[in-house]
Amino acid sequence: MAGEPTTDDSIASAPTADRHRQSLADIRETYAENAATMARLGWLDRLITGRYRRSAFRTAEGRVLDVACGTATNYRALPDGTEYVGIDLSPEMLDAAADRHPELERGETLFEMDAQSLAFPDDSFETVVSSLSTCTFPDPLAALAEMSRVCAPDGQVLLLEHGRSDVGAIARFQDWRADAHFEKHNCRWNQEPLDLVSGSELAVREYATWAFGILTGIRAEPGE
């Protein structure tokens, strides 16, 4: 049911073939152009998605890695007592994150890094979080595998992703505009997040959908 957590230990895997592919350079360019705008619109993001972030990340604990952290919008959505580390491919986004949150510093709690090749040892974090990011990774399965690798065996990976609505008219509009949206934003906005994660090394344990099925919160555990 939308908005209510649903448990499932055996969600069917699905292929992730997609004609929408981009390079790391494409992503860097997109976010270099949009970092300042996204930083200014942080209040709007919090207004629209803030409650969903808090719901998706409410069980985060310990040392937390925020993958593709952008301007560190997830930072304020995490429970008190967690230790935050953020990584992003875009130096401009990391600069904006440091400006928004003076307590976060480049090279200490904010790092420029490719989500598909994380420079952390295995089992480095009790919790890994990421929001609205798998739609832009050139190889989302590689990024999810890295999240699994750096998460402690008894830890959790918490995701808030957007994708294809479960309302027919909205879904058809997303499909119609998918190519144009990707060309402008390097974003696959009609992906199926639950199918994607279920086909990864992560084991989905709980999920919930909101906003006409466009947003999906997922709690997963590292693969064996």
Coordinates of N, CA and C in Angstrom, one line a residue:
M1 N 0.8 -1.2 0.0 CA 0.0 0.0 0.0 C 0.9 1.2 0.0
A2 N 0.5 2.2 -0.8 CA 1.4 3.4 -0.9 C 1.5 4.1 0.4
G3 N 2.7 4.5 0.8 CA 2.9 5.2 2.0 C 3.2 4.3 3.2
E4 N 2.8 3.0 3.1 CA 3.0 2.1 4.2 C 4.2 1.1 3.9
P5 N 5.1 0.9 4.8 CA 6.2 -0.1 4.5 C 5.7 -1.4 4.2
T6 N 6.3 -2.0 3.2 CA 5.9 -3.4 2.7 C 7.2 -4.2 2.8
T7 N 7.1 -5.4 3.4 CA 8.3 -6.3 3.4 C 8.2 -7.3 2.3
D8 N 9.3 -7.7 1.8 CA 9.4 -8.7 0.8 C 10.8 -9.2 0.7
D9 N 11.0 -10.5 0.9 CA 12.4 -11.0 0.9 C 12.7 -11.7 -0.5
S10 N 11.7 -11.6 -1.4 CA 11.9 -12.3 -2.7 C 11.3 -11.6 -3.8
I11 N 11.5 -10.3 -3.9 CA 11.0 -9.5 -5.0 C 11.8 -10.0 -6.3
A12 N 11.1 -10.2 -7.3 CA 11.7 -10.7 -8.6 C 12.7 -9.7 -9.1
S13 N 13.8 -10.2 -9.6 CA 14.8 -9.4 -10.2 C 14.3 -8.9 -11.6
A14 N 14.9 -7.8 -12.1 CA 14.5 -7.3 -13.4 C 15.7 -6.8 -14.1
P15 N 15.7 -6.9 -15.4 CA 16.8 -6.4 -16.2 C 16.9 -4.9 -16.1
T16 N 18.0 -4.3 -16.2 CA 18.1 -2.8 -16.2 C 18.6 -2.2 -17.5
A17 N 18.4 -3.0 -18.6 CA 18.8 -2.4 -19.9 C 18.1 -1.1 -20.1
D18 N 18.8 -0.2 -20.6 CA 18.2 1.1 -20.8 C 18.9 1.9 -21.9
R19 N 18.2 2.4 -22.8 CA 18.9 3.2 -23.9 C 19.5 4.5 -23.5
H20 N 19.1 4.9 -22.3 CA 19.6 6.2 -21.7 C 20.9 5.9 -21.0
R21 N 22.0 6.2 -21.6 CA 23.3 6.1 -21.0 C 24.1 7.4 -21.1
Q22 N 24.9 7.7 -20.1 CA 25.7 8.9 -20.1 C 27.1 8.6 -19.5
S23 N 28.0 9.5 -19.6 CA 29.3 9.4 -19.1 C 29.5 10.1 -17.8
L24 N 30.5 9.9 -17.1 CA 30.8 10.7 -15.9 C 31.0 12.1 -16.2
A25 N 31.6 12.4 -17.4 CA 31.9 13.8 -17.8 C 30.5 14.5 -18.0
D26 N 29.6 13.8 -18.6 CA 28.3 14.3 -18.8 C 27.6 14.8 -17.5
I27 N 27.8 13.9 -16.5 CA 27.1 14.2 -15.2 C 27.8 15.4 -14.5
R28 N 29.2 15.4 -14.6 CA 29.9 16.5 -14.0 C 29.5 17.8 -14.6
E29 N 29.3 17.8 -15.9 CA 28.9 19.0 -16.7 C 27.5 19.5 -16.2
T30 N 26.6 18.5 -16.2 CA 25.2 18.9 -15.8 C 25.2 19.5 -14.4
Y31 N 25.9 18.9 -13.5 CA 25.8 19.4 -12.1 C 26.7 20.6 -11.9
A32 N 27.7 20.8 -12.7 CA 28.5 22.1 -12.6 C 27.6 23.2 -13.0
E33 N 26.7 23.0 -14.0 CA 25.8 24.0 -14.5 C 24.7 24.3 -13.5
N34 N 24.3 23.3 -12.7 CA 23.1 23.5 -11.9 C 23.4 23.5 -10.4
A35 N 24.6 23.5 -10.0 CA 24.9 23.4 -8.5 C 24.4 24.7 -7.8
A36 N 24.6 25.9 -8.4 CA 24.2 27.1 -7.7 C 22.7 27.1 -7.6
T37 N 22.0 26.8 -8.7 CA 20.5 26.8 -8.7 C 20.0 25.8 -7.7
M38 N 20.5 24.6 -7.6 CA 20.1 23.6 -6.6 C 20.3 24.0 -5.2
A39 N 21.4 24.7 -5.0 CA 21.7 25.2 -3.6 C 20.6 26.3 -3.2
R40 N 20.3 27.2 -4.2 CA 19.3 28.2 -3.9 C 17.9 27.6 -3.6
L41 N 17.6 26.5 -4.3 CA 16.3 25.9 -4.2 C 16.2 24.8 -3.2
G42 N 17.2 24.8 -2.3 CA 17.2 23.8 -1.2 C 15.9 23.8 -0.4
W43 N 15.4 25.0 -0.1 CA 14.2 25.1 0.7 C 13.0 24.5 0.0
L44 N 13.0 24.5 -1.4 CA 11.9 23.9 -2.1 C 12.0 22.4 -2.1
D45 N 13.2 21.9 -2.2 CA 13.4 20.5 -2.1 C 13.0 20.0 -0.7
R46 N 13.3 20.7 0.3 CA 12.9 20.3 1.7 C 11.4 20.3 1.8
L47 N 10.8 21.3 1.2 CA 9.3 21.4 1.3 C 8.6 20.3 0.7
I48 N 9.1 19.9 -0.5 CA 8.4 18.8 -1.3 C 8.8 17.4 -0.8
T49 N 10.1 17.2 -0.6 CA 10.6 15.8 -0.3 C 11.1 15.6 1.1
G50 N 11.1 16.7 1.9 CA 11.7 16.6 3.2 C 11.1 15.5 4.1
R51 N 9.8 15.4 4.1 CA 9.1 14.4 4.9 C 9.4 13.0 4.4
Y52 N 9.6 12.8 3.1 CA 9.9 11.5 2.6 C 11.3 11.1 2.9
R53 N 12.2 12.1 2.8 CA 13.6 11.8 3.2 C 13.6 11.3 4.7
R54 N 12.9 12.1 5.6 CA 13.0 11.7 7.0 C 12.4 10.3 7.2
S55 N 11.3 10.0 6.5 CA 10.7 8.7 6.6 C 11.6 7.6 6.1
A56 N 12.3 7.8 4.9 CA 13.1 6.8 4.3 C 14.4 6.6 5.1
F57 N 14.9 7.6 5.8 CA 16.2 7.6 6.5 C 16.0 7.5 8.1
R58 N 14.8 7.3 8.5 CA 14.5 7.3 10.0 C 15.3 6.3 10.8
T59 N 15.7 5.2 10.2 CA 16.4 4.1 10.9 C 17.9 4.2 10.8
A60 N 18.4 5.3 10.1 CA 19.9 5.4 9.9 C 20.5 5.5 11.3
E61 N 21.7 4.9 11.4 CA 22.4 5.0 12.7 C 23.9 4.8 12.4
G62 N 24.7 5.2 13.4 CA 26.1 5.0 13.3 C 26.8 5.9 12.3
R63 N 27.8 5.5 11.7 CA 28.5 6.2 10.7 C 27.8 6.0 9.4
V64 N 27.4 7.2 8.8 CA 26.5 7.2 7.6 C 27.2 7.7 6.4
L65 N 27.2 7.0 5.3 CA 27.7 7.5 4.0 C 26.5 7.9 3.1
D66 N 26.6 9.1 2.7 CA 25.6 9.7 1.8 C 26.2 9.7 0.4
V67 N 25.7 8.8 -0.5 CA 26.3 8.6 -1.8 C 25.6 9.6 -2.8
A68 N 26.3 10.3 -3.6 CA 25.8 11.3 -4.5 C 25.1 12.3 -3.7
C69 N 25.8 12.9 -2.7 CA 25.1 13.7 -1.7 C 24.7 15.1 -2.2
G70 N 25.2 15.5 -3.4 CA 24.8 16.8 -3.9 C 25.1 17.9 -2.9
T71 N 24.1 18.8 -2.6 CA 24.3 19.9 -1.7 C 24.1 19.4 -0.2
A72 N 24.1 18.1 0.0 CA 23.9 17.6 1.4 C 22.6 17.8 2.0
T73 N 21.5 17.7 1.1 CA 20.2 17.9 1.6 C 19.8 16.8 2.5
N74 N 20.3 15.6 2.4 CA 20.0 14.5 3.3 C 20.5 14.7 4.7
Y75 N 21.5 15.5 4.8 CA 22.2 15.7 6.1 C 21.2 16.0 7.2
R76 N 20.3 16.9 7.0 CA 19.4 17.4 8.0 C 18.2 16.3 8.2
A77 N 18.1 15.4 7.3 CA 17.0 14.4 7.4 C 17.4 13.2 8.3
L78 N 18.7 13.1 8.6 CA 19.2 12.0 9.4 C 18.9 12.1 10.9
P79 N 18.7 11.0 11.6 CA 18.5 11.1 13.0 C 19.7 11.7 13.8
D80 N 19.4 12.3 14.9 CA 20.5 12.8 15.8 C 21.4 11.6 16.2
G81 N 22.7 12.0 16.3 CA 23.7 11.0 16.8 C 24.4 10.2 15.7
T82 N 24.0 10.4 14.4 CA 24.7 9.8 13.3 C 25.9 10.6 13.0
E83 N 26.9 9.9 12.4 CA 28.1 10.6 11.9 C 28.1 10.6 10.4
Y84 N 28.1 11.8 9.8 CA 27.8 12.0 8.4 C 29.1 12.1 7.6
V85 N 29.1 11.3 6.4 CA 30.1 11.5 5.4 C 29.4 11.5 4.1
G86 N 29.7 12.5 3.2 CA 29.1 12.7 2.0 C 30.1 12.6 0.8
I87 N 29.7 11.9 -0.3 CA 30.5 11.9 -1.5 C 29.7 12.3 -2.7
D88 N 30.4 13.0 -3.6 CA 29.7 13.4 -4.9 C 30.7 13.5 -6.0
L89 N 30.3 13.3 -7.2 CA 31.2 13.4 -8.3 C 31.5 14.9 -8.7
S90 N 30.6 15.8 -8.3 CA 30.7 17.2 -8.7 C 31.4 18.0 -7.6
P91 N 32.5 18.6 -7.9 CA 33.1 19.5 -7.0 C 32.3 20.8 -6.7
E92 N 31.5 21.2 -7.7 CA 30.7 22.4 -7.5 C 29.5 22.0 -6.5
M93 N 29.0 20.9 -6.5 CA 28.0 20.5 -5.6 C 28.5 20.3 -4.2
L94 N 29.7 19.8 -4.1 CA 30.4 19.7 -2.8 C 30.7 21.1 -2.2
D95 N 31.1 22.0 -3.0 CA 31.3 23.4 -2.5 C 30.0 24.0 -2.0
A96 N 28.9 23.7 -2.7 CA 27.7 24.2 -2.3 C 27.2 23.5 -1.0
A97 N 27.5 22.3 -0.8 CA 27.2 21.5 0.4 C 28.0 22.1 1.6
A98 N 29.3 22.4 1.4 CA 30.1 23.0 2.5 C 29.6 24.4 2.8
D99 N 29.1 25.2 1.8 CA 28.6 26.5 2.1 C 27.3 26.4 2.9
R100 N 26.5 25.5 2.6 CA 25.2 25.3 3.3 C 25.3 24.8 4.7
H101 N 26.4 24.0 4.9 CA 26.6 23.3 6.2 C 28.0 23.6 6.6
P102 N 28.3 24.6 7.3 CA 29.7 25.0 7.7 C 30.4 23.9 8.5
E103 N 29.6 23.0 9.2 CA 30.3 22.0 10.0 C 30.8 20.8 9.1
L104 N 30.4 20.8 7.8 CA 30.9 19.8 6.9 C 32.1 20.4 6.1
E105 N 33.1 19.7 6.0 CA 34.3 20.2 5.4 C 34.8 19.3 4.2
R106 N 35.3 19.9 3.2 CA 35.9 19.2 2.1 C 37.1 18.5 2.6
G107 N 37.3 17.2 2.2 CA 38.4 16.4 2.6 C 38.3 15.8 4.0
E108 N 37.3 16.1 4.7 CA 37.1 15.5 6.1 C 35.8 14.8 6.1
T109 N 34.7 15.5 5.8 CA 33.4 14.8 5.8 C 32.7 14.9 4.4
L110 N 33.3 15.6 3.5 CA 32.8 15.7 2.1 C 34.0 15.4 1.2
F111 N 33.7 14.4 0.2 CA 34.8 13.9 -0.7 C 34.3 13.9 -2.1
E112 N 35.1 14.3 -3.0 CA 34.8 14.1 -4.4 C 35.2 12.7 -4.8
M113 N 34.1 11.9 -5.3 CA 34.3 10.5 -5.5 C 33.2 10.0 -6.5
D114 N 33.6 9.0 -7.2 CA 32.7 8.3 -8.1 C 31.9 7.2 -7.3
A115 N 30.6 7.3 -7.3 CA 29.8 6.3 -6.6 C 30.0 4.9 -7.1
Q116 N 30.5 4.8 -8.3 CA 30.7 3.4 -8.9 C 32.0 2.8 -8.5
S117 N 32.8 3.6 -7.8 CA 34.2 3.2 -7.4 C 34.5 3.9 -6.1
L118 N 33.9 3.5 -5.0 CA 34.1 4.2 -3.7 C 35.5 3.9 -3.1
A119 N 36.2 5.0 -2.7 CA 37.5 4.8 -2.1 C 37.5 4.6 -0.6
F120 N 36.6 3.7 -0.2 CA 36.5 3.3 1.2 C 36.7 1.8 1.3
P121 N 37.3 1.3 2.5 CA 37.4 -0.1 2.7 C 36.1 -0.8 2.8
D122 N 36.0 -2.1 2.7 CA 34.8 -2.9 2.9 C 34.3 -2.6 4.3
D123 N 33.0 -2.7 4.5 CA 32.4 -2.6 5.8 C 32.7 -1.3 6.6
S124 N 32.8 -0.2 5.9 CA 33.2 1.0 6.6 C 32.1 1.8 7.3
F125 N 30.8 1.5 6.9 CA 29.7 2.3 7.4 C 28.6 1.4 8.0
E126 N 27.9 1.9 9.0 CA 26.8 1.2 9.5 C 25.6 1.4 8.7
T127 N 25.5 2.6 8.0 CA 24.4 2.9 7.2 C 24.9 3.6 5.9
V128 N 24.3 3.2 4.8 CA 24.6 4.0 3.5 C 23.2 4.5 3.1
V129 N 23.2 5.8 2.7 CA 22.0 6.4 2.2 C 22.2 7.0 0.8
S130 N 21.2 7.2 0.1 CA 21.3 7.9 -1.2 C 19.9 8.3 -1.6
S131 N 19.8 9.5 -2.3 CA 18.5 9.9 -2.7 C 18.5 10.5 -4.1
L132 N 17.5 10.1 -4.9 CA 17.3 10.6 -6.2 C 18.5 10.6 -7.0
S133 N 19.2 9.4 -7.0 CA 20.6 9.3 -7.6 C 20.7 8.2 -8.6
T134 N 20.1 7.1 -8.4 CA 20.3 6.0 -9.3 C 19.9 6.3 -10.7
C135 N 19.0 7.2 -10.9 CA 18.6 7.6 -12.2 C 19.7 8.3 -13.0
T136 N 20.8 8.7 -12.4 CA 21.8 9.4 -13.1 C 23.1 8.6 -13.2
F137 N 23.3 7.6 -12.4 CA 24.5 6.8 -12.5 C 24.6 6.1 -13.9
P138 N 25.8 6.2 -14.6 CA 25.9 5.5 -15.8 C 25.7 4.0 -15.7
D139 N 26.2 3.4 -14.5 CA 26.0 2.0 -14.2 C 25.4 1.9 -12.8
P140 N 24.1 2.0 -12.7 CA 23.5 2.0 -11.3 C 23.8 0.7 -10.6
L141 N 23.9 -0.4 -11.3 CA 24.2 -1.7 -10.5 C 25.6 -1.7 -9.9
A142 N 26.5 -1.0 -10.6 CA 27.9 -0.9 -10.0 C 27.9 0.0 -8.8
A143 N 27.1 1.1 -8.8 CA 27.0 1.9 -7.7 C 26.3 1.2 -6.5
L144 N 25.3 0.5 -6.8 CA 24.6 -0.3 -5.7 C 25.5 -1.4 -5.2
A145 N 26.3 -2.0 -6.0 CA 27.3 -3.0 -5.5 C 28.3 -2.3 -4.6
E146 N 28.7 -1.1 -4.9 CA 29.7 -0.4 -4.0 C 29.0 0.0 -2.7
M147 N 27.8 0.4 -2.7 CA 27.0 0.6 -1.5 C 27.0 -0.6 -0.6
S148 N 26.7 -1.7 -1.2 CA 26.7 -3.0 -0.5 C 28.1 -3.3 0.1
R149 N 29.1 -3.1 -0.7 CA 30.5 -3.4 -0.3 C 30.9 -2.6 0.9
V150 N 30.7 -1.3 0.9 CA 31.2 -0.5 2.0 C 30.3 -0.5 3.3
C151 N 29.1 -1.1 3.1 CA 28.2 -1.2 4.3 C 28.5 -2.4 5.1
A152 N 28.5 -2.3 6.5 CA 28.8 -3.4 7.4 C 27.8 -4.5 7.1
P153 N 28.2 -5.8 7.4 CA 27.3 -6.9 7.1 C 26.0 -6.8 7.9
D154 N 26.0 -6.2 9.1 CA 24.8 -6.1 9.8 C 24.2 -4.7 9.7
G155 N 24.6 -4.0 8.7 CA 24.2 -2.6 8.4 C 23.0 -2.6 7.5
Q156 N 22.7 -1.4 6.9 CA 21.6 -1.2 6.1 C 21.9 -0.1 5.0
V157 N 21.2 -0.3 3.9 CA 21.3 0.7 2.8 C 19.9 1.3 2.6
L158 N 19.8 2.6 2.8 CA 18.5 3.3 2.7 C 18.4 4.2 1.5
L159 N 17.5 4.0 0.7 CA 17.4 4.8 -0.6 C 16.0 5.5 -0.7
L160 N 16.0 6.7 -1.2 CA 14.8 7.4 -1.6 C 15.0 7.7 -3.1
E161 N 14.2 7.0 -3.9 CA 14.4 7.1 -5.4 C 13.1 7.6 -6.1
H162 N 13.3 8.2 -7.2 CA 12.1 8.6 -8.0 C 12.0 7.7 -9.2
G163 N 10.8 7.6 -9.8 CA 10.7 6.8 -11.0 C 9.3 6.9 -11.6
R164 N 9.0 5.9 -12.3 CA 7.7 5.9 -13.1 C 6.5 5.8 -12.1
S165 N 5.6 6.7 -12.3 CA 4.4 6.7 -11.5 C 3.5 5.5 -11.6
D166 N 2.7 5.1 -10.6 CA 1.8 4.0 -10.8 C 0.4 4.5 -11.2
V167 N 0.3 5.8 -11.5 CA -0.9 6.4 -12.1 C -0.7 6.5 -13.6
G168 N -1.6 5.9 -14.3 CA -1.5 5.7 -15.7 C -1.2 7.0 -16.5
A169 N -1.9 8.0 -16.3 CA -1.7 9.3 -17.0 C -0.4 9.9 -16.8
I170 N 0.0 9.9 -15.5 CA 1.4 10.4 -15.2 C 2.5 9.6 -15.8
A171 N 2.3 8.3 -15.7 CA 3.3 7.4 -16.2 C 3.5 7.6 -17.8
R172 N 2.3 7.7 -18.4 CA 2.4 7.9 -19.9 C 3.1 9.2 -20.2
F173 N 2.8 10.3 -19.4 CA 3.5 11.5 -19.7 C 5.0 11.4 -19.4
Q174 N 5.4 10.6 -18.4 CA 6.8 10.4 -18.1 C 7.5 9.7 -19.3
D175 N 6.8 8.6 -19.8 CA 7.3 7.9 -20.9 C 7.5 8.8 -22.1
W176 N 6.5 9.6 -22.4 CA 6.5 10.5 -23.6 C 7.7 11.5 -23.5
R177 N 7.9 12.0 -22.3 CA 9.0 13.0 -22.1 C 10.3 12.4 -21.7
A178 N 10.4 11.1 -21.6 CA 11.7 10.5 -21.1 C 12.9 10.9 -21.8
D179 N 12.9 10.9 -23.2 CA 14.1 11.2 -23.9 C 14.5 12.6 -23.8
A180 N 13.5 13.5 -23.8 CA 13.8 15.0 -23.7 C 14.3 15.3 -22.3
H181 N 13.7 14.6 -21.3 CA 14.1 14.9 -19.9 C 15.6 14.4 -19.7
F182 N 15.9 13.2 -20.3 CA 17.2 12.7 -20.2 C 18.3 13.6 -20.9
E183 N 17.9 14.1 -22.1 CA 18.8 15.0 -22.8 C 19.1 16.2 -22.0
K184 N 18.2 16.8 -21.3 CA 18.4 18.0 -20.5 C 19.0 17.8 -19.2
H185 N 18.6 16.7 -18.5 CA 19.1 16.5 -17.1 C 19.9 15.3 -16.8
N186 N 20.2 14.5 -17.9 CA 20.9 13.2 -17.6 C 20.2 12.4 -16.6
C187 N 18.9 12.3 -16.6 CA 18.1 11.7 -15.6 C 17.1 10.7 -16.3
R188 N 17.1 9.5 -15.8 CA 16.1 8.5 -16.3 C 14.9 8.5 -15.4
W189 N 14.0 9.4 -15.7 CA 12.9 9.7 -14.7 C 11.8 8.7 -14.8
N190 N 11.8 7.8 -15.7 CA 10.7 6.7 -15.7 C 11.3 5.4 -15.4
Q191 N 12.4 5.3 -14.7 CA 13.0 4.0 -14.3 C 12.1 3.4 -13.2
E192 N 12.3 2.1 -12.9 CA 11.6 1.4 -11.9 C 12.5 1.1 -10.8
P193 N 12.6 2.0 -9.7 CA 13.6 1.8 -8.7 C 13.6 0.5 -8.0
L194 N 12.4 0.0 -7.7 CA 12.4 -1.3 -6.9 C 12.9 -2.4 -7.7
D195 N 12.6 -2.5 -9.0 CA 13.1 -3.5 -9.9 C 14.6 -3.4 -10.0
L196 N 15.1 -2.1 -10.1 CA 16.5 -1.9 -10.2 C 17.3 -2.5 -9.0
V197 N 16.8 -2.1 -7.8 CA 17.5 -2.5 -6.6 C 17.3 -4.0 -6.4
S198 N 16.2 -4.5 -6.7 CA 16.0 -6.0 -6.6 C 16.9 -6.8 -7.5
G199 N 17.3 -6.2 -8.6 CA 18.2 -6.9 -9.5 C 19.7 -6.7 -9.1
S200 N 20.0 -6.0 -8.0 CA 21.3 -5.7 -7.6 C 21.8 -6.7 -6.6
E201 N 23.0 -6.4 -6.0 CA 23.5 -7.3 -4.9 C 22.9 -7.1 -3.6
L202 N 22.1 -6.0 -3.5 CA 21.4 -5.7 -2.2 C 20.1 -6.6 -2.1
A203 N 19.8 -6.9 -0.8 CA 18.6 -7.6 -0.5 C 17.5 -6.7 0.0
V204 N 16.5 -6.5 -0.7 CA 15.4 -5.5 -0.3 C 14.6 -6.2 0.8
R205 N 14.5 -5.4 1.9 CA 13.8 -5.9 3.1 C 12.4 -5.1 3.4
E206 N 12.4 -3.9 2.9 CA 11.2 -3.1 3.1 C 11.1 -2.0 2.1
Y207 N 9.9 -1.6 1.7 CA 9.8 -0.5 0.8 C 8.5 0.2 1.0
A208 N 8.4 1.4 0.6 CA 7.1 2.2 0.6 C 7.1 3.1 -0.6
T209 N 6.0 3.5 -1.1 CA 5.9 4.4 -2.2 C 5.0 5.6 -1.8
W210 N 5.3 6.7 -2.4 CA 4.6 8.0 -2.1 C 4.4 8.8 -3.4
A211 N 3.6 9.8 -3.3 CA 3.5 10.8 -4.3 C 3.1 10.1 -5.7
F212 N 2.0 9.4 -5.6 CA 1.4 8.7 -6.8 C 2.4 7.7 -7.4
G213 N 3.2 7.1 -6.4 CA 4.1 6.1 -6.8 C 5.4 6.6 -7.4
I214 N 5.6 7.9 -7.5 CA 6.8 8.5 -8.1 C 8.0 8.3 -7.2
L215 N 7.8 8.4 -5.9 CA 8.9 8.2 -4.9 C 8.8 6.9 -4.3
T216 N 10.0 6.2 -4.1 CA 10.0 4.9 -3.5 C 11.1 5.0 -2.4
G217 N 10.8 4.6 -1.2 CA 11.7 4.4 -0.1 C 12.1 3.0 0.0
I218 N 13.3 2.6 0.1 CA 13.8 1.2 0.1 C 14.7 1.0 1.3
R219 N 14.5 0.0 2.1 CA 15.5 -0.4 3.1 C 16.0 -1.8 2.6
A220 N 17.3 -1.8 2.5 CA 18.0 -3.1 2.0 C 19.2 -3.4 2.9
E221 N 19.6 -4.6 2.7 CA 20.8 -5.1 3.4 C 21.9 -5.5 2.4
P222 N 23.1 -5.5 2.9 CA 24.2 -5.9 2.0 C 24.1 -7.3 1.5
G223 N 24.5 -7.6 0.3 CA 24.5 -8.9 -0.2 C 25.6 -9.7 0.5
E224 N 25.5 -11.0 0.5 CA 26.5 -11.9 1.1 C 27.7 -12.0 0.3

